[in-house]
Amino acid sequence: MTATITPVATSTHEEIYRVEDASVGLTGFIAVHSTLLGPAAGGLRMRPYVSAEDALIDVKRLSEGMTYKNAAAGLALGGGKAVIIGDPAVQKTPELLRAFARAIDSLNGRYITAEDMGMSPADMAILAEETSSVAGLADGDFASGDPSPITARGIFNAIRCAWEHHTGQIDLSNRVVSVQGLGHVGWYLCDLLNTAGAKLIVTDVNSAQLDRAVATFGATAVAPEDIYAAEADIFAPCAIGGVLNSETIPQLKVSLVAGGANNQLATPNDAIALHKRGILYAPDFVANGGGIINVATEILKISNRSRFVADRLEALQVTMAAILKQAKADDVTPDAVAIATVQAKMAPKAA
Ligand code: NAD
């Protein structure tokens, strides 16, 4: 059985498709936002969206974010994303994944997928049975494996860079960092911060993980709703999107927000609200680019992987520093400068 692939009308993206195969319980979307800089790369997410409209909104937003993230990271990749509607714990089957992989394959390399929420390296291996447009594999010549340690390294660099920009000091020892989310990224970040001598205030909805952070890093645990008002120097959101909003921003007692979660700002106005409060915000799609840099080594078949990753992480930090400097000079939000920076990279060059 072949999935039905129906184009969705769009004026903001190059291509969007609705993918359906009732025989395997599949409904999903593939969005190619831009291929201006290269094939559109971005992960596949499976979530129990309440409606197809919600899934479509998410895939559009996420694929645009990937265009910005890949451009900021200096990669020869455009931005795309795919979503499947359903609870991965119960509805994810090899047949469903294979059907979706065939839909990805029909785009002939214009969209390249990888892991995102609800997906694992084992799932990527199933997709790879049907398409070569997949990365994030555990095995193979260019397999890049878990991107989280590199993502965390990039965020750590962003924190140091932004802290130096804001305070003139690069040393994080005895600085207090509140970390929201102790999953793949948050855990590795806590490890780096702990090694740098920072004091940690942590939260997670998973209480066992919270206990582990207290035992491992000597961190102070707080309830999820108390992380925003924690007395800290730096807040690192590493869990979910939309956490910087009109309810949480007034509670913040930090002077810097820099973390790994995607889409931390609930709305563009929230960047302005942070700016007005004198809280520096390190744009998420620049801070968390380490993960896609790692995945890019697989997509682009880079032979000297560690050199590529080190060079790109360093360049990412230079980009972050330039964005923060420009924002300060112009008295505008770093988010606005970051968006303008990547849009300039994608603008057609004058003859
Ligand atoms: P993860 O699922 O491994 O970890 C997320 C953690 O956040 C979990 O421990 C979860 O229990 C916790 N959590 C969820 N809701 C919470 C809440 N309301 N309050 C506190 N804790 C909560 O995910 P991850 O791979 O660590 O990714 C974290 C974020 O970073 C996501 O937004 C992801 O999109 C983004 N990101 C990840 C990577 C990567 O390399 N993994 C790369 C770029 C961006």
PDB file of N, CA and C in Angstrom, residues 147-186:
ATOM      1  N   PRO A 147      23.281  13.412  18.923  1.00  0.00           N
ATOM      2  CA  PRO A 147      23.832  14.767  18.777  1.00  0.00           C
ATOM      3  C   PRO A 147      23.898  15.545  20.095  1.00  0.00           C
ATOM      4  N   SER A 148      23.265  15.022  21.153  1.00  0.00           N
ATOM      5  CA  SER A 148      23.068  15.824  22.375  1.00  0.00           C
ATOM      6  C   SER A 148      24.356  16.337  23.021  1.00  0.00           C
ATOM      7  N   PRO A 149      25.440  15.531  23.090  1.00  0.00           N
ATOM      8  CA  PRO A 149      26.651  16.091  23.719  1.00  0.00           C
ATOM      9  C   PRO A 149      27.197  17.300  22.960  1.00  0.00           C
ATOM     10  N   ILE A 150      27.092  17.269  21.624  1.00  0.00           N
ATOM     11  CA  ILE A 150      27.580  18.415  20.834  1.00  0.00           C
ATOM     12  C   ILE A 150      26.626  19.600  20.994  1.00  0.00           C
ATOM     13  N   THR A 151      25.328  19.295  21.043  1.00  0.00           N
ATOM     14  CA  THR A 151      24.357  20.379  21.293  1.00  0.00           C
ATOM     15  C   THR A 151      24.691  21.062  22.607  1.00  0.00           C
ATOM     16  N   ALA A 152      24.932  20.256  23.650  1.00  0.00           N
ATOM     17  CA  ALA A 152      25.227  20.816  24.973  1.00  0.00           C
ATOM     18  C   ALA A 152      26.523  21.625  24.953  1.00  0.00           C
ATOM     19  N   ARG A 153      27.523  21.149  24.232  1.00  0.00           N
ATOM     20  CA  ARG A 153      28.795  21.881  24.128  1.00  0.00           C
ATOM     21  C   ARG A 153      28.557  23.256  23.499  1.00  0.00           C
ATOM     22  N   GLY A 154      27.731  23.286  22.439  1.00  0.00           N
ATOM     23  CA  GLY A 154      27.415  24.561  21.781  1.00  0.00           C
ATOM     24  C   GLY A 154      26.677  25.508  22.724  1.00  0.00           C
ATOM     25  N   ILE A 155      25.773  24.971  23.524  1.00  0.00           N
ATOM     26  CA  ILE A 155      25.020  25.826  24.467  1.00  0.00           C
ATOM     27  C   ILE A 155      25.965  26.352  25.546  1.00  0.00           C
ATOM     28  N   PHE A 156      26.839  25.495  26.014  1.00  0.00           N
ATOM     29  CA  PHE A 156      27.815  25.917  27.026  1.00  0.00           C
ATOM     30  C   PHE A 156      28.668  27.065  26.470  1.00  0.00           C
ATOM     31  N   ASN A 157      29.128  26.909  25.222  1.00  0.00           N
ATOM     32  CA  ASN A 157      29.905  27.974  24.576  1.00  0.00           C
ATOM     33  C   ASN A 157      29.081  29.265  24.491  1.00  0.00           C
ATOM     34  N   ALA A 158      27.793  29.111  24.143  1.00  0.00           N
ATOM     35  CA  ALA A 158      26.912  30.281  24.011  1.00  0.00           C
ATOM     36  C   ALA A 158      26.743  30.975  25.361  1.00  0.00           C
ATOM     37  N   ILE A 159      26.618  30.192  26.421  1.00  0.00           N
ATOM     38  CA  ILE A 159      26.466  30.770  27.761  1.00  0.00           C
ATOM     39  C   ILE A 159      27.716  31.575  28.121  1.00  0.00           C
ATOM     40  N   ARG A 160      28.879  30.978  27.879  1.00  0.00           N
ATOM     41  CA  ARG A 160      30.130  31.676  28.223  1.00  0.00           C
ATOM     42  C   ARG A 160      30.292  32.950  27.398  1.00  0.00           C
ATOM     43  N   CYS A 161      29.986  32.838  26.107  1.00  0.00           N
ATOM     44  CA  CYS A 161      30.111  33.972  25.200  1.00  0.00           C
ATOM     45  C   CYS A 161      29.159  35.097  25.635  1.00  0.00           C
ATOM     46  N   ALA A 162      27.910  34.754  25.922  1.00  0.00           N
ATOM     47  CA  ALA A 162      26.917  35.769  26.291  1.00  0.00           C
ATOM     48  C   ALA A 162      27.216  36.340  27.685  1.00  0.00           C
ATOM     49  N   TRP A 163      27.711  35.499  28.566  1.00  0.00           N
ATOM     50  CA  TRP A 163      28.022  35.977  29.920  1.00  0.00           C
ATOM     51  C   TRP A 163      29.184  36.979  29.858  1.00  0.00           C
ATOM     52  N   GLU A 164      30.162  36.668  29.020  1.00  0.00           N
ATOM     53  CA  GLU A 164      31.306  37.577  28.862  1.00  0.00           C
ATOM     54  C   GLU A 164      30.839  38.896  28.245  1.00  0.00           C
ATOM     55  N   HIS A 165      29.967  38.778  27.235  1.00  0.00           N
ATOM     56  CA  HIS A 165      29.440  39.973  26.571  1.00  0.00           C
ATOM     57  C   HIS A 165      28.693  40.854  27.579  1.00  0.00           C
ATOM     58  N   HIS A 166      27.946  40.220  28.473  1.00  0.00           N
ATOM     59  CA  HIS A 166      27.052  40.927  29.392  1.00  0.00           C
ATOM     60  C   HIS A 166      27.796  41.488  30.601  1.00  0.00           C
ATOM     61  N   THR A 167      28.810  40.735  31.065  1.00  0.00           N
ATOM     62  CA  THR A 167      29.424  41.111  32.351  1.00  0.00           C
ATOM     63  C   THR A 167      30.927  41.389  32.235  1.00  0.00           C
ATOM     64  N   GLY A 168      31.514  41.048  31.093  1.00  0.00           N
ATOM     65  CA  GLY A 168      32.956  41.215  30.945  1.00  0.00           C
ATOM     66  C   GLY A 168      33.744  40.053  31.548  1.00  0.00           C
ATOM     67  N   GLN A 169      33.031  39.059  32.107  1.00  0.00           N
ATOM     68  CA  GLN A 169      33.724  37.921  32.731  1.00  0.00           C
ATOM     69  C   GLN A 169      33.386  36.623  32.007  1.00  0.00           C
ATOM     70  N   ILE A 170      34.418  35.817  31.764  1.00  0.00           N
ATOM     71  CA  ILE A 170      34.166  34.536  31.086  1.00  0.00           C
ATOM     72  C   ILE A 170      34.036  33.397  32.092  1.00  0.00           C
ATOM     73  N   ASP A 171      34.570  33.641  33.294  1.00  0.00           N
ATOM     74  CA  ASP A 171      34.604  32.590  34.321  1.00  0.00           C
ATOM     75  C   ASP A 171      33.194  32.322  34.872  1.00  0.00           C
ATOM     76  N   LEU A 172      32.793  31.077  34.811  1.00  0.00           N
ATOM     77  CA  LEU A 172      31.454  30.728  35.314  1.00  0.00           C
ATOM     78  C   LEU A 172      31.508  30.141  36.731  1.00  0.00           C
ATOM     79  N   SER A 173      32.707  30.076  37.321  1.00  0.00           N
ATOM     80  CA  SER A 173      32.754  29.443  38.648  1.00  0.00           C
ATOM     81  C   SER A 173      31.984  30.299  39.650  1.00  0.00           C
ATOM     82  N   ASN A 174      31.185  29.590  40.443  1.00  0.00           N
ATOM     83  CA  ASN A 174      30.295  30.198  41.444  1.00  0.00           C
ATOM     84  C   ASN A 174      29.147  31.021  40.867  1.00  0.00           C
ATOM     85  N   ARG A 175      29.005  31.037  39.563  1.00  0.00           N
ATOM     86  CA  ARG A 175      27.800  31.632  38.971  1.00  0.00           C
ATOM     87  C   ARG A 175      26.676  30.620  39.161  1.00  0.00           C
ATOM     88  N   VAL A 176      25.458  31.128  39.349  1.00  0.00           N
ATOM     89  CA  VAL A 176      24.336  30.216  39.573  1.00  0.00           C
ATOM     90  C   VAL A 176      23.549  30.082  38.270  1.00  0.00           C
ATOM     91  N   VAL A 177      23.380  28.846  37.813  1.00  0.00           N
ATOM     92  CA  VAL A 177      22.653  28.599  36.560  1.00  0.00           C
ATOM     93  C   VAL A 177      21.435  27.734  36.867  1.00  0.00           C
ATOM     94  N   SER A 178      20.259  28.209  36.466  1.00  0.00           N
ATOM     95  CA  SER A 178      19.046  27.394  36.624  1.00  0.00           C
ATOM     96  C   SER A 178      18.802  26.656  35.307  1.00  0.00           C
ATOM     97  N   VAL A 179      18.626  25.352  35.405  1.00  0.00           N
ATOM     98  CA  VAL A 179      18.470  24.515  34.205  1.00  0.00           C
ATOM     99  C   VAL A 179      17.097  23.846  34.239  1.00  0.00           C
ATOM    100  N   GLN A 180      16.324  24.093  33.191  1.00  0.00           N
ATOM    101  CA  GLN A 180      14.988  23.484  33.083  1.00  0.00           C
ATOM    102  C   GLN A 180      15.067  22.310  32.107  1.00  0.00           C
ATOM    103  N   GLY A 181      14.886  21.096  32.627  1.00  0.00           N
ATOM    104  CA  GLY A 181      14.948  19.912  31.771  1.00  0.00           C
ATOM    105  C   GLY A 181      16.293  19.226  31.878  1.00  0.00           C
ATOM    106  N   LEU A 182      16.267  17.986  32.334  1.00  0.00           N
ATOM    107  CA  LEU A 182      17.507  17.222  32.556  1.00  0.00           C
ATOM    108  C   LEU A 182      17.531  16.000  31.652  1.00  0.00           C
ATOM    109  N   GLY A 183      17.080  16.207  30.414  1.00  0.00           N
ATOM    110  CA  GLY A 183      17.087  15.109  29.441  1.00  0.00           C
ATOM    111  C   GLY A 183      18.448  15.022  28.774  1.00  0.00           C
ATOM    112  N   HIS A 184      18.446  14.622  27.507  1.00  0.00           N
ATOM    113  CA  HIS A 184      19.705  14.439  26.788  1.00  0.00           C
ATOM    114  C   HIS A 184      20.580  15.696  26.847  1.00  0.00           C
ATOM    115  N   VAL A 185      19.996  16.827  26.459  1.00  0.00           N
ATOM    116  CA  VAL A 185      20.769  18.065  26.371  1.00  0.00           C
ATOM    117  C   VAL A 185      21.054  18.642  27.757  1.00  0.00           C
ATOM    118  N   GLY A 186      20.005  18.762  28.572  1.00  0.00           N
ATOM    119  CA  GLY A 186      20.145  19.385  29.889  1.00  0.00           C
ATOM    120  C   GLY A 186      21.156  18.672  30.771  1.00  0.00           C
TER     121      GLY A 186
END
